[in-house]
Structure formats: C-alpha cells, structure tokens
XYZ file of C-alpha atoms in Angstrom:
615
model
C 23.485 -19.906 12.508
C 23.064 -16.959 14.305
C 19.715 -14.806 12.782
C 20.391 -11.340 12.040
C 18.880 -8.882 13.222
C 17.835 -5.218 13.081
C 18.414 -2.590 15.703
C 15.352 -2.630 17.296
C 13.964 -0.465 20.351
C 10.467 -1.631 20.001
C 9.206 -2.994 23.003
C 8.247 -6.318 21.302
C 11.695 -6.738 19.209
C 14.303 -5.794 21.693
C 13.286 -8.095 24.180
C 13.572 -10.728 21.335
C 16.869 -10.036 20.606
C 18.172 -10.432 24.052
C 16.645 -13.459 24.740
C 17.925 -14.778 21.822
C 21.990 -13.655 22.577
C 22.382 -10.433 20.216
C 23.722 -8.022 21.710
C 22.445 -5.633 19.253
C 21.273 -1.988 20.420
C 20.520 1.557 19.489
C 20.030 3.716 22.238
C 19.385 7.889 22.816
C 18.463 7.923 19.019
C 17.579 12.169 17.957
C 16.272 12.666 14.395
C 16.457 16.362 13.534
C 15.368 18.233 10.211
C 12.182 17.640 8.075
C 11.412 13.841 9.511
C 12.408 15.014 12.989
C 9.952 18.081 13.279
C 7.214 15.767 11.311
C 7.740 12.903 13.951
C 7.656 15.831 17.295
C 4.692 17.015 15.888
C 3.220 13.580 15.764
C 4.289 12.844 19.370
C 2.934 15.863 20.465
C -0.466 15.770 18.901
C -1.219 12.189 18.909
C 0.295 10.993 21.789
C 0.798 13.454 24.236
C -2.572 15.798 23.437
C -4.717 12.335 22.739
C -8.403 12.042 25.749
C -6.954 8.669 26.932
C -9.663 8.692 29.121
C -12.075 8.546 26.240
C -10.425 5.535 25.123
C -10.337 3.592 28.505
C -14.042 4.434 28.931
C -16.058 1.778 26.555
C -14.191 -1.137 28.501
C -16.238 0.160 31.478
C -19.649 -0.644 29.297
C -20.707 -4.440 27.896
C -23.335 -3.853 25.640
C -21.091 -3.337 22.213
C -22.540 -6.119 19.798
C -20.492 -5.096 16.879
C -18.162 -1.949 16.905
C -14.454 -1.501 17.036
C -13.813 0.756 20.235
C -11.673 -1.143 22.311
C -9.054 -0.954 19.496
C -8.311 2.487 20.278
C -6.698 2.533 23.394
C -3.836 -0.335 22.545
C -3.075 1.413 18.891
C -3.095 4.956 21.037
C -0.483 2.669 23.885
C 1.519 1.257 21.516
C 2.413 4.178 19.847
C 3.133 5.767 23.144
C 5.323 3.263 24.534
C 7.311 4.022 21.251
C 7.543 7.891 21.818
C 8.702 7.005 25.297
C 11.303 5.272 23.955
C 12.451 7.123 21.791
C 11.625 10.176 23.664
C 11.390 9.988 27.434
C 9.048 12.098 29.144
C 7.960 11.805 32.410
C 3.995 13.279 31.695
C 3.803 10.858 29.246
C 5.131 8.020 31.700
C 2.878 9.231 33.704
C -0.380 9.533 31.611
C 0.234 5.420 30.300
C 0.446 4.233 33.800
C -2.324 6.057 34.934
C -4.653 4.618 31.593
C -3.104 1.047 32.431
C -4.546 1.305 36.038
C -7.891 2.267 34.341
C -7.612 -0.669 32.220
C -6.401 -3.537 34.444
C -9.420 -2.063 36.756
C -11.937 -3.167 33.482
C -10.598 -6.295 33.713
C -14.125 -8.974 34.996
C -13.440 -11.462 37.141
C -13.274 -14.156 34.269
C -10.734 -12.087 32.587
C -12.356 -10.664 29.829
C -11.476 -6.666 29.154
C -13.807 -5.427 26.270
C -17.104 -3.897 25.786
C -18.969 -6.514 24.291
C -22.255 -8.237 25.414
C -21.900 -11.531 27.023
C -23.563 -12.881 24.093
C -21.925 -11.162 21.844
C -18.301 -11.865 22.415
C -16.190 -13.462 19.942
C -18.172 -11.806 17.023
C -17.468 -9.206 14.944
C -14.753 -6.597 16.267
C -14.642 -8.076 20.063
C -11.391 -10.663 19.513
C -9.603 -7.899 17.325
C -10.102 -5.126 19.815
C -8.597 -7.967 22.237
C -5.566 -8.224 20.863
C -4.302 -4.267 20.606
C -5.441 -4.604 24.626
C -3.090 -7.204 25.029
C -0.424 -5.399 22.686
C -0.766 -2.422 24.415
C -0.260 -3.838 27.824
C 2.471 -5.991 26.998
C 4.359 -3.417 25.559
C 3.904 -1.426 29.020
C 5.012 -4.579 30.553
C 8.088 -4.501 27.931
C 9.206 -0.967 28.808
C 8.670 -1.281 32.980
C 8.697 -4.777 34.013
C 5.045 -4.422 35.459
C 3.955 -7.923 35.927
C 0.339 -6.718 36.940
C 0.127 -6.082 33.490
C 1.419 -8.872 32.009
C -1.197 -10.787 34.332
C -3.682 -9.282 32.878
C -2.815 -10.344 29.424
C -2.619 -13.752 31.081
C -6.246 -14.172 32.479
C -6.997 -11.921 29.166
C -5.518 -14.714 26.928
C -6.710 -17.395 29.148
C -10.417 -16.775 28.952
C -10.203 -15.604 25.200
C -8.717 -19.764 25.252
C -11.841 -21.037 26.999
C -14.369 -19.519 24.274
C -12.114 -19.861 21.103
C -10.338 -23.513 20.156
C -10.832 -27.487 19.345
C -14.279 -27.713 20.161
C -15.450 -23.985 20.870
C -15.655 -21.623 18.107
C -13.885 -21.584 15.615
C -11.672 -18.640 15.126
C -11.872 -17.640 11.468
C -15.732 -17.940 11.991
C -15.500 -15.059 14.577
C -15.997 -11.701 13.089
C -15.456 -10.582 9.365
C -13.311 -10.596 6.718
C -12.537 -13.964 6.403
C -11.561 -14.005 9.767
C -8.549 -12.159 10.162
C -8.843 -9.616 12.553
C -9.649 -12.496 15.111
C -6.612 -14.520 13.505
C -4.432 -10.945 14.023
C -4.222 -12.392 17.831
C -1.709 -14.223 17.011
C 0.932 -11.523 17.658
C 0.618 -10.883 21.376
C -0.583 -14.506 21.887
C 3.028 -15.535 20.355
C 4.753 -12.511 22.378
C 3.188 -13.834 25.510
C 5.025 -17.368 24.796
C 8.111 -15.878 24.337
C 7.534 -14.185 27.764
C 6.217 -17.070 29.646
C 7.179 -20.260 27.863
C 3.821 -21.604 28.670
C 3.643 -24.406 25.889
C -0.466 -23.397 25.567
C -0.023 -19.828 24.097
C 2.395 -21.828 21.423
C -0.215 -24.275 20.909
C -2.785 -21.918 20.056
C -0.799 -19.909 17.883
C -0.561 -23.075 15.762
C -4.015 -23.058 16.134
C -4.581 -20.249 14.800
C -2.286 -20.766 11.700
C -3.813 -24.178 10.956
C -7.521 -22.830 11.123
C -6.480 -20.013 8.709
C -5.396 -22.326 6.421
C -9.000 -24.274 6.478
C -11.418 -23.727 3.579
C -13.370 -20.955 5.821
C -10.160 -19.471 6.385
C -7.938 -16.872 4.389
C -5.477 -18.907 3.393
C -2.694 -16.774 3.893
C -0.144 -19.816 3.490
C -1.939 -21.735 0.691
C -2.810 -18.506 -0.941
C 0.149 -16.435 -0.534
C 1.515 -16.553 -4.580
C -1.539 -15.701 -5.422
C -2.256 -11.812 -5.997
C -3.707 -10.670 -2.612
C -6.634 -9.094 -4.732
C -7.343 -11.925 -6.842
C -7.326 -15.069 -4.125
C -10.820 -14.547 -3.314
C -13.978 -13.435 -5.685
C -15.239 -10.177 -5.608
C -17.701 -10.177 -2.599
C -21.351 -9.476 -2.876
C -21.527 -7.432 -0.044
C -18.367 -5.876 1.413
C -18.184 -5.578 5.101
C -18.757 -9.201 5.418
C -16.939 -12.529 6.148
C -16.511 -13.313 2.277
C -14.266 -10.394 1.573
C -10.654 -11.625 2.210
C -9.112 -9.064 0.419
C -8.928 -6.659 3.752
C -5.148 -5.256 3.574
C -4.495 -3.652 6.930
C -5.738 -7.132 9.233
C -3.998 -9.336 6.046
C -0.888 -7.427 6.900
C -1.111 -7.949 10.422
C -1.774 -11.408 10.189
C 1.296 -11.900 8.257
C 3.322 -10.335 10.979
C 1.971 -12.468 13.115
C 2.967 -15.789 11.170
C 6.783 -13.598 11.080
C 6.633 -13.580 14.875
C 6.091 -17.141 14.825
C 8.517 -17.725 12.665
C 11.578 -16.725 15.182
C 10.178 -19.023 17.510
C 9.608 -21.823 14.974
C 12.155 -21.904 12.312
C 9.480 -22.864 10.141
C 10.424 -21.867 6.616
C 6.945 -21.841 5.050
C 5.744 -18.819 7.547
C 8.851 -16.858 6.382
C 8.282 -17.730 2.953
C 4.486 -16.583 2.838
C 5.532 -13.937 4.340
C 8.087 -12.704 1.983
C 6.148 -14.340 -1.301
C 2.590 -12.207 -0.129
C 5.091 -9.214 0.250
C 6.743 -9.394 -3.039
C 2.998 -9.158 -4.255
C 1.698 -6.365 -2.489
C 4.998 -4.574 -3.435
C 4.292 -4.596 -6.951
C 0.780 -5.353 -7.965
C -0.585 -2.739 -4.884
C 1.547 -0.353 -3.236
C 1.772 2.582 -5.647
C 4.194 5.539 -6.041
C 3.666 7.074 -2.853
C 4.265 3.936 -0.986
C 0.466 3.054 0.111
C -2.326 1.387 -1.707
C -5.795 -0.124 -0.955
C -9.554 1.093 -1.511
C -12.416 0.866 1.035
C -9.752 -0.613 2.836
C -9.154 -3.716 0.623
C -6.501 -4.673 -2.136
C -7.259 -4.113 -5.671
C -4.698 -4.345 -7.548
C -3.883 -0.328 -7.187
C -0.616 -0.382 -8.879
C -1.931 -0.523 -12.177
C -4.927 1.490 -11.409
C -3.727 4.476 -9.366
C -3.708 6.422 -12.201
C -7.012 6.621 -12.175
C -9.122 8.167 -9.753
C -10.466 6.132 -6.780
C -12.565 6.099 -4.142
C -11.283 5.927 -0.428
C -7.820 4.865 -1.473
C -4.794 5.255 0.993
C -5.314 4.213 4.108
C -3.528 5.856 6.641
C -3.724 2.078 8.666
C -2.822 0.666 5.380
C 0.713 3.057 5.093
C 1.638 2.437 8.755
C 0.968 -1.503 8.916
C 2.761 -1.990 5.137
C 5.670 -0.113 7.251
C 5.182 -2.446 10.113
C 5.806 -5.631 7.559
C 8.451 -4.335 5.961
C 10.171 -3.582 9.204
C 9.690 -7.217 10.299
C 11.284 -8.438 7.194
C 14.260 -6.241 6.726
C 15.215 -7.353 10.480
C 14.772 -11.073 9.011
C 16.328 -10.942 6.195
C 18.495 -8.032 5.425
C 16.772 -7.350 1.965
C 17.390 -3.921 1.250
C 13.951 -2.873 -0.522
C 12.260 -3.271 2.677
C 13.656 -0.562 3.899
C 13.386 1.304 0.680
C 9.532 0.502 0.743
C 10.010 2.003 4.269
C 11.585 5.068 3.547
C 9.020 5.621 0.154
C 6.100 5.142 2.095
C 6.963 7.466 5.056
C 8.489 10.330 2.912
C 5.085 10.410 0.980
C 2.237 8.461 2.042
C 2.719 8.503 6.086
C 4.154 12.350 6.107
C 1.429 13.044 3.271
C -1.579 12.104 6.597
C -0.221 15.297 8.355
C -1.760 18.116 8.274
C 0.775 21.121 8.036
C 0.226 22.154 11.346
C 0.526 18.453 12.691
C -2.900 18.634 14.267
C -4.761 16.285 11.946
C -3.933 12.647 10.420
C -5.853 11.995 7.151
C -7.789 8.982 6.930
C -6.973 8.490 3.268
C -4.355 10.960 1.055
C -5.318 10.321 -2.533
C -2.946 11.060 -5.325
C -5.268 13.537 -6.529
C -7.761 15.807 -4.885
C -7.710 16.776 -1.286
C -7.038 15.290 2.190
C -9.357 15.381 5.202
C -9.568 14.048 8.304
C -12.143 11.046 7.446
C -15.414 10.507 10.120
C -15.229 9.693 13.884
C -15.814 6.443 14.599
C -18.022 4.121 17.434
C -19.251 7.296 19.082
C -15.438 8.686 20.049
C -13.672 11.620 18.862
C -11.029 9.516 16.550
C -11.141 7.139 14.165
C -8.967 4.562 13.488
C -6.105 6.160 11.391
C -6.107 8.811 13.426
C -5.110 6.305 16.365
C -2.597 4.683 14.005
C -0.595 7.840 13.631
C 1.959 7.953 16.030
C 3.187 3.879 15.699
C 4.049 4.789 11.864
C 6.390 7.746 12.645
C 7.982 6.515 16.066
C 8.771 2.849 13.950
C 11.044 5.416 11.955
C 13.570 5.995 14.450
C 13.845 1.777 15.585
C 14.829 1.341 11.683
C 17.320 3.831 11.062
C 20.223 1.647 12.179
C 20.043 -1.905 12.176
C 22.757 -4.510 11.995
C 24.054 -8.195 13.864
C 26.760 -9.035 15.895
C 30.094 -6.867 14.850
C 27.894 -4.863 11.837
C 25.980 -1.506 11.679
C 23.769 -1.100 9.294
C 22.500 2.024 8.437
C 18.674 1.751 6.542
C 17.145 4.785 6.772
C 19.296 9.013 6.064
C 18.072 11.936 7.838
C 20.066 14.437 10.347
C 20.372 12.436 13.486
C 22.177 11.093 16.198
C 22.897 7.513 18.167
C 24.382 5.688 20.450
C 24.738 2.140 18.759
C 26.314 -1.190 20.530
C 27.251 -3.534 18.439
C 28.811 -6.405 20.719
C 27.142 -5.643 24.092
C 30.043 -4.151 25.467
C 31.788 -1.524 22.887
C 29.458 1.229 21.784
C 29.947 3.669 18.568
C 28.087 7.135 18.063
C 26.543 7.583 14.567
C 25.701 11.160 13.230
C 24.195 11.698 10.165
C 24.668 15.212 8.890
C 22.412 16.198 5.903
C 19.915 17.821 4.297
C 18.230 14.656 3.129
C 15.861 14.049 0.994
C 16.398 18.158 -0.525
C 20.085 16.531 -1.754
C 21.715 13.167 -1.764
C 25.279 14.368 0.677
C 25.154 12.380 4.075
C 27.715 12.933 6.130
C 28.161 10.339 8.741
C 30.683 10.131 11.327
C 31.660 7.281 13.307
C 33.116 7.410 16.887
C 33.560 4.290 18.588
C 34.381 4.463 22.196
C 38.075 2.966 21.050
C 39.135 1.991 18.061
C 37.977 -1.213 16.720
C 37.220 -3.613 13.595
C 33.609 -3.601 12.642
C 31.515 -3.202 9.802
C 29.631 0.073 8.405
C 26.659 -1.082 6.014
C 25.198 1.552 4.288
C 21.930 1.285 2.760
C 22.005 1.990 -1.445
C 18.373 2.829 -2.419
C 17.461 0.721 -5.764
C 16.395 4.378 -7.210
C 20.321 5.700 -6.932
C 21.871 4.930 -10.490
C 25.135 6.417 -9.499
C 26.287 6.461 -6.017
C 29.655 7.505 -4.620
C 30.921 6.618 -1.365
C 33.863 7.477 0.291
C 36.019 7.243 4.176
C 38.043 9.725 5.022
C 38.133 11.391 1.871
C 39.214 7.576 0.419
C 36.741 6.494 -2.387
C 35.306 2.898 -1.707
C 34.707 1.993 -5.675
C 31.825 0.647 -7.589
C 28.865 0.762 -5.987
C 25.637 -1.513 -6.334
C 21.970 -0.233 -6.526
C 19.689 -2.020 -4.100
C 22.331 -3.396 -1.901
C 24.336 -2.758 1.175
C 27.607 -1.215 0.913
C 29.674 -2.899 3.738
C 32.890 -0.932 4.661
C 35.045 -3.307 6.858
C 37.769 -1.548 8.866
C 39.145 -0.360 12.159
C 37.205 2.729 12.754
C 38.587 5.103 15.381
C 36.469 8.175 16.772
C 35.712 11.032 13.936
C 36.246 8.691 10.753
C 34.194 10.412 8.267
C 31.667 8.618 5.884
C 30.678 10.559 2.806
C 27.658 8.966 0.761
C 26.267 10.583 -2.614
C 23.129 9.739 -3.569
C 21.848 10.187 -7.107
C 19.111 12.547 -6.753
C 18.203 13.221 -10.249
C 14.590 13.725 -11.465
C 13.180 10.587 -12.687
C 10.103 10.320 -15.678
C 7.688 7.788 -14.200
C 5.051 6.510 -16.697
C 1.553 4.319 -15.846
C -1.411 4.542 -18.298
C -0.442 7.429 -20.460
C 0.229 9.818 -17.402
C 3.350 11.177 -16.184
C 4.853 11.406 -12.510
C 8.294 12.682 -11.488
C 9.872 11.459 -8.242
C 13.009 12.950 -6.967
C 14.894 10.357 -4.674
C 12.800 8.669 -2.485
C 10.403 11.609 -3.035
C 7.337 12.008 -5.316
C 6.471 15.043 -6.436
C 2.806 17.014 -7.562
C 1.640 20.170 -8.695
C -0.656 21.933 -6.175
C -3.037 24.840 -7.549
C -1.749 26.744 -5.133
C 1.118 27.900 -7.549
C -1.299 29.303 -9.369
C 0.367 28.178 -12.587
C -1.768 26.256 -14.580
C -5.050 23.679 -13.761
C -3.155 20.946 -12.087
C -5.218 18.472 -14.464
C -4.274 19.780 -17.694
C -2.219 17.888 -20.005
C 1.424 17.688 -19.891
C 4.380 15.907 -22.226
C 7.179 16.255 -20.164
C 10.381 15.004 -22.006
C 12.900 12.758 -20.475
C 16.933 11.759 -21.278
C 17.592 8.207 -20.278
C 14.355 8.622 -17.762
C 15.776 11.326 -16.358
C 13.815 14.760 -16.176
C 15.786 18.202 -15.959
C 14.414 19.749 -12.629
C 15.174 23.284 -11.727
C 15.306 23.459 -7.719
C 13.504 26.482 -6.707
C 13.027 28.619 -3.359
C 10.526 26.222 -1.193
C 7.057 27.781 -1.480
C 5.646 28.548 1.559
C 3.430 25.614 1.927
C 6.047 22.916 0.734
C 9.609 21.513 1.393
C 10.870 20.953 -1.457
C 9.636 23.207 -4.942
C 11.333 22.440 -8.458
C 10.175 23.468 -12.220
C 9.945 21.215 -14.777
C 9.574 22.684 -18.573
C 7.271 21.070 -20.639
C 4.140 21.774 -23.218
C 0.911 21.974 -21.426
C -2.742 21.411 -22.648
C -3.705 20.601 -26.480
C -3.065 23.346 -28.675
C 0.373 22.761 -30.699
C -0.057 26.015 -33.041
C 2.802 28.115 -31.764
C 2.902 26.949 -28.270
C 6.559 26.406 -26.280
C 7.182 24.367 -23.584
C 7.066 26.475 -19.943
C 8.002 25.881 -16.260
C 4.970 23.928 -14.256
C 5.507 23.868 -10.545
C 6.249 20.989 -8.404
C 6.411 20.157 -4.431
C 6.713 17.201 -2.870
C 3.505 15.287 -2.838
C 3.787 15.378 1.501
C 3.454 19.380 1.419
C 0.850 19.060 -1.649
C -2.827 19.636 -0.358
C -1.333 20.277 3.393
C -4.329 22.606 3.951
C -6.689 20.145 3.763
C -8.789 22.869 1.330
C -11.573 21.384 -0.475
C -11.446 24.530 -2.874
C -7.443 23.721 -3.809
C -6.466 20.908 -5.503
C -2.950 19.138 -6.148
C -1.930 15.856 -8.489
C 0.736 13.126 -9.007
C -0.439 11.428 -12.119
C -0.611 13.814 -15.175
C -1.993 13.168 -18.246
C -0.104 12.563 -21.097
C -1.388 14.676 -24.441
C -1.172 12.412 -27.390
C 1.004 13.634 -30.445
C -0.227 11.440 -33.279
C 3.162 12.661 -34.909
C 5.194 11.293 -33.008
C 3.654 8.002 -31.432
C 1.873 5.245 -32.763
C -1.570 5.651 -30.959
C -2.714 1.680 -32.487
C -1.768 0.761 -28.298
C -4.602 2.727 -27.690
C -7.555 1.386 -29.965
C-alpha cells in the first residue's frame, strides 16, 4: 500500500517522497499575518544576521575534550536551508556555500570534521556535534546537488564507522545521557543510505538501534510505554550517563528510529515511536505546548502549575515540533498537527522577543523570559541556534496530503502552489485573521477542473465547527478529525471553515487558565490591573468562559477581559474585568521588573466546595 505522506519541502523529506513515487508537492508557499511577520523576523535575525564564521571556526581547533560547539553550525545550516526554501535569497545562498567551503576545508585527511582531541573523540559531545555536521551538509547537498558535500559526509561517516561498532566502542558508552546524543546519528547515517544505498550505513543504523536497546542503553524500544520520566531512577548527579530522562536528544532519537522506519517497514520503530509520543503528549507537554526542566522530562503536565526551575526549552518546543511533524506525515493523526500548531502559537512564538532579536532559552509560564547564557566560548547558545528550524518547519506542514488529496494541517493567511499528482497543480489561499477569530477562507484554483480531495484539519479544541463550499454546508462535523470534501473543484471554489473559538476554563491543581483556540492566554502586569498572582475564581458555563475581546494592547496580539472575583476578601466585593493577552505577547520585553502568568490560583470558597480533596 502506498504510505501517505505529508507535503514536505524539507530537504530530508522531499527527496523521500520522490524516491519513493509520490508525487506530492507544495511549492512558492507565503504565510502572511501574525505567524508570517513572526517567521520573517526569525529568518532575518537568526539566519540571515547569524557570525557563521564564528560557528565554522572551532572545527579549525582539536583540543575540545568535552563541549558542544560543533553543534552550532549544522542547527544554524539546517535552519537555513529551510528559509531558502521557503524563501529564496540569493545572500543567503550565498553566505551557506561560502560556510560549506569553510567546512569541507576542516575536513582531516582521515575524515574527521570536529574539534575534539585525538584522544578525546567519541566522548562526550564529539559524535553529537557529528551528526548536525552531517545534517547540515546533507541538507546543502539536498537543496543543490553538491556531491563535494555529500563526500564529505561520506569519509565523515566512514571514519566515525572505524572508531564506533562490533568491536570498537560502543556507542551508547560514548558521551552522556545514556547515550543518546551519540545514538541521535542515526538520522543522517539513515539519510545517507537512502542517498547512496550503501548496505553499511543501513547496517549501522541497526547498530545503533540494537545497542540502544542493551542494558547500558536507553531503551527507547523496550522502554517506550513506560513514562519517559519514570523509565530510569532519578540520577545522582545530572549531567551524567545515568540520566536517561534528557528530552530534546530522546526526541531526536526517536526521529531517527521514524526515519528508519520508511526504509524498514518495521512496525515496532513506528510503534515506539507513536507509544513514547502518546506519553510525552500527556504526562509532559503542558498548556503552552512545551515541557521539560534542566532539560529533562519530569512529568511537567501535572506539575506546571507550580513554579519550576529552567522549564521550557526552546530545543525542547522545536524538536517536540520536529516529532510531531514526522508522525503526522506517517500517519495522518490529526493531534500531531494540533500539538504542532499549540506549541508554535505559544511556546515557539513565546522564545521571541518582540522585536525578533532574541530567542529565549526557556519561557516559563510564569515570571520573565531572557535570553539564557552563551555557551562553549561563542556568542549563542544552543536554543538560540535552534530558532529558525522551529518556525521555517511551519510552512512544510501547512498543507500535506497523498496521491489525489490535500490536506490542509495548519490556518494562517497564506498562499501555495500545491501538486497533487505530479502533473496537475492547485493554488491554495487561506484568507483569515487566524488565531484572533475562527473564519478561514480558502479558495481553491486548480489549473483545470478536476476530482480531488480537500482535507481540512478540525482541531480537537473546536466543539462546534461549520464548514461549507460555495456557500453549500458540508454537515456534521467531527472534532479531532479531517474533514475530507471530495469533488470536482474548478478555479475560485470557495471553502468557508468556522472554528469554535470560544474561551475555554482550564483547571490543574486548584489554578485556573483560559485558552482561546489554539491560544493560551495570561495576564501581564503591564495592564496595570491587579498583581498578576492574586487569586482569581473565574466562573465557567459548560467550560466555557465569557471573554470580552478588547482593542490589542500595545505589547500583545490578542487582549480580552474576563470578569471574575479577585483576591480573598468576600465582604462586599463584585466580580471585575482582569486583563488577558496571549501568553506569546506576555513578558515580550524580557523585563525582569514586569511579570505575567498562565496558571492562577484558585481562592477557596468553603461555601461552596468541599475542601476534604484538599486535607
């Protein structure tokens, strides 16, 4: 049976699909409004304004014996490569070829490209910064053809091969965290078979996968029904090889076993795939759509009430993206793409400064965001490098779809040229004001007319959605699912989708949150309405809240009120508006001295609840 697949224009994906006979494509996509601006800015700051030089420069040095500098440059490439893509720009063609030159020139004779000592290599960082070299180039490769560069990732792979295998060392023993940042090279390792069909990279993937699943391994197979923060005890010390509870390289290495997967067939990498998903989605990722502290899992969900140190990782957003992007190509699952569209409407857009200029290393949902320390002696950390591959993915998952089917994940005002046979192409525009209201208007122009099918995406969170064609209403409609409209579709047909964009009472350890949509929303002392940590009892209808939409503050998109009691005192007291913005513009300013919040505390009416729960 032919695999379905989603409309990719990532450098590794789209070559996939070809190979594999889908003619599936999305071409000259333009995203405009909010997300648009937000994903410019991102392009602009941390792609085209980035010192590549800075980052080729440690591959020029070998005396690193435990650092993390050579990941910069792929995560800084990769991202690029994207941009280009999706916006081509001749500078910026220009500035990767001229940083690829630097770094096929690092290459030693024996292959090797890092900046670790001779003795030192294998260990710690060295095999992880490895594999975003190899990413990086291959991805250049995938978007010119340059087969200097894919010989580089050859002889990279190659020596890497000679030091690392059946009777060298062993692969989860090099570096940290239960070895998977070393194991993470499984990605380009398995892109580089699909490229050259050289039956070795394929063997040492499996390599890979069977020494993770050793007892010094993480286990990500045997392991993956178990919750990712419980499959391993608490470690004694943290930034060690004991703690396998790291979420960004877990992630990553679960991509990787997805990657093998559509070479394989091999059900049980799908199905750890999928099974350590399901658990991250709801024992981890919290409202805003990230989770993690120090980097690791802890079972967030049910704790991000409460205030934590170091939680949110900005790598930890973008690569829970990445994952969820692999498996709604897979499978088609819907909620992938709504964990998609949560995360980058809160957590990723929450990492950007206003002005664009700065990515947050962490975005708490309380207190204040900052840019988080430099790291290995450069002007960046990595977060900061991450940026740009979390907002360019954004564009590669709007549409999506398999032979003779669009599918349409992802709403914002945009535009795209979409082939959906290899040979017949249909434009896609998406007027709307998205996420401020639930109308999208999308219109669909095939170059002639012709029978194919429209899915459109129908978030879980939309109790009541109307569709319609050409002012024809298409019925009942089902949360969480595709709506497929099959029909010949001739140039200007007219979709009209309704969201339900009602506010919604969320409620986690006796505090209160209100999302709107996909959106989550705060209060920000910079309404100057109230101490954003005082208590609240905001009533709700059927979980519903009654928002009142308000003129945008100047700092925010979106501003609503929502009436309810504040603080403790019930002697004469009536409920009043608090102020609300969406938790992205909340704390944009990076102030230390302001101060915004998701979660607010409930105040306990013994009248009126039976507090017993509580003792």
């Amino acid at each position: 049976m032919m695999k379905r697949l989603l409309i990719f224009v990532t450098p590794f994906l789209l070559s996939t699909a070809l190979a594999h006979g889908q003619a599936v494509k999305a071409e000259k996509i333009r995203v405009g409004g909010w997300l648009g601006q937000k994903i410019g800015q991102c392009i602009q700051y941390r792609v085209m304004d980035e010192d590549v030089d800075q980052l080729t420069a440690p591959f020029f040095h070998h005396e690193e014996t435990g650092q993390w500098q050579t990941e910069f440059w792929g995560k800084w490439m990769l991202g690029a490569v994207e941009a280009y893509r999706y916006a081509p720009d001749p500078r910026l063609r220009d500035k990767m070829e001229r940083s690829v030159r630097q770094m096929l020139s690092a290459q030693l004779p024996d292959g090797y490209i890092g900046n670790y000592s001779a003795g030192s290599q294998t260990m710690q960082w060295d095999i992880w910064g490895r594999k975003y070299t190899a990413m990086g180039l291959l991805a250049w490769y995938d978007l010119t053809g340059d087969r200097k560069a894919l010989a580089a990732v050859r002889r990279l792979t190659d020596h890497l091969m000679t030091q690392v295998g059946e009777g060298k060392a062993d692969i989860v023993l090099c570096g940290i965290y239960k070895g998977m940042p070393s194991c993470s090279v499984i990605i380009p390792v398995v892109r580089l078979y699909e490229i050259t069909r050289d039956p070795r990279y394929l063997a040492f993937a499996r390599y890979i996968v069977a020494r993770g699943e050793s007892a010094e391994g993480p286990q990500l197979i045997g392991k993956a029904d178990v919750p990712v923060a419980l499959r391993w005890p608490h470690p004694s010390k943290w930034y060690t090889k004991e703690n396998g509870m790291k979420a960004y390289e877990m992630m990553s290495c679960y991509a990787g076993l997805l990657r093998l997967y559509q070479i394989t067939h091999e059900e049980q990498l799908l199905n750890a795939a999928k099974t350590a998903a399901g658990h991250i989605m709801q024992e981890e990722i919290n409202l805003a759509g990230s989770g993690s502290a120090f980097e690791c899992w802890y079972g967030g969900s049910r704790l991000q009430t409460l205030p934590t140190a170091h939680t949110m990782e900005t790598c930890v957003t973008v690569t829970w993206m990445q994952l969820c992007a692999e498996l709604l190509r897979i499978t088609k699952d819907t909620r992938y793409a709504d964990e998609i569209e949560r995360s980058a409407y809160n957590a990723l857009l929450a990492s950007m400064r206003a002005d664009g200029r700065k990515t947050a290393k962490y975005s708490p949902l309380a207190g204040h965001r900052y840019e988080g320390e430099l790291q290995c002696g450069l002007n960046i950390n990595c977060c900061t490098a991450n940026a740009a591959r979390g907002f360019c993915l954004l564009p590669s998952v709007m549409y999506g779809g398999d032979y003779g089917e669009v599918d349409v994940n992802l709403y914002a005002p945009s535009t795209a040229t979409v082939s959906i046979d290899g040979r017949h192409q249909v434009e896609m525009t998406q007027a709307t004001d998205y996420p401020a209201d639930g109308k999208v208007e999308i219109q669909v122009s095939p170059s002639h007319s012709q029978t194919f099918t429209v899915a459109l995406r129908i978030p879980l969170w939309s109790r009541h959605t109307r569709v319609s064609v050409n002012g024809n209403d298409c019925g009942d409609i089902v949360p969480g699912q595709y709506c497929r409209i099959h029909r010949t579709w001739t140039k200007g047909d007219r979709i009209v989708l309704n969201l339900d964009m009602q506010g919604r009472l969320q409620e986690n350890n006796h505090c209160q949150a209100i999302t709107y949509g996909p959106v989550v929303l705060a209060r920000d002392s910079r309404f100057q309405d109230g101490f954003v940590d005082e208590g609240v009892d905001i009533k709700a209808n059927n979980g519903t809240v009654a928002l009142q939409r308000t003129v945008a503050a100047g700092f925010a998109r979106l501003t609503f009120t929502v009436s309810t009691i504040t603080g403790t005192n019930r002697e004469g007291v009536k409920p009043r508006a608090i102020h609300l913005c969406d938790f992205a513009s909340a704390g944009n300013d990076w102030d230390d001295k302001q101060r915004y919040r998701v979660w607010l505390p409930k105040v306990i009416d013994v009248r009126t609840e039976n507090v017993n729960e509580y003792i």
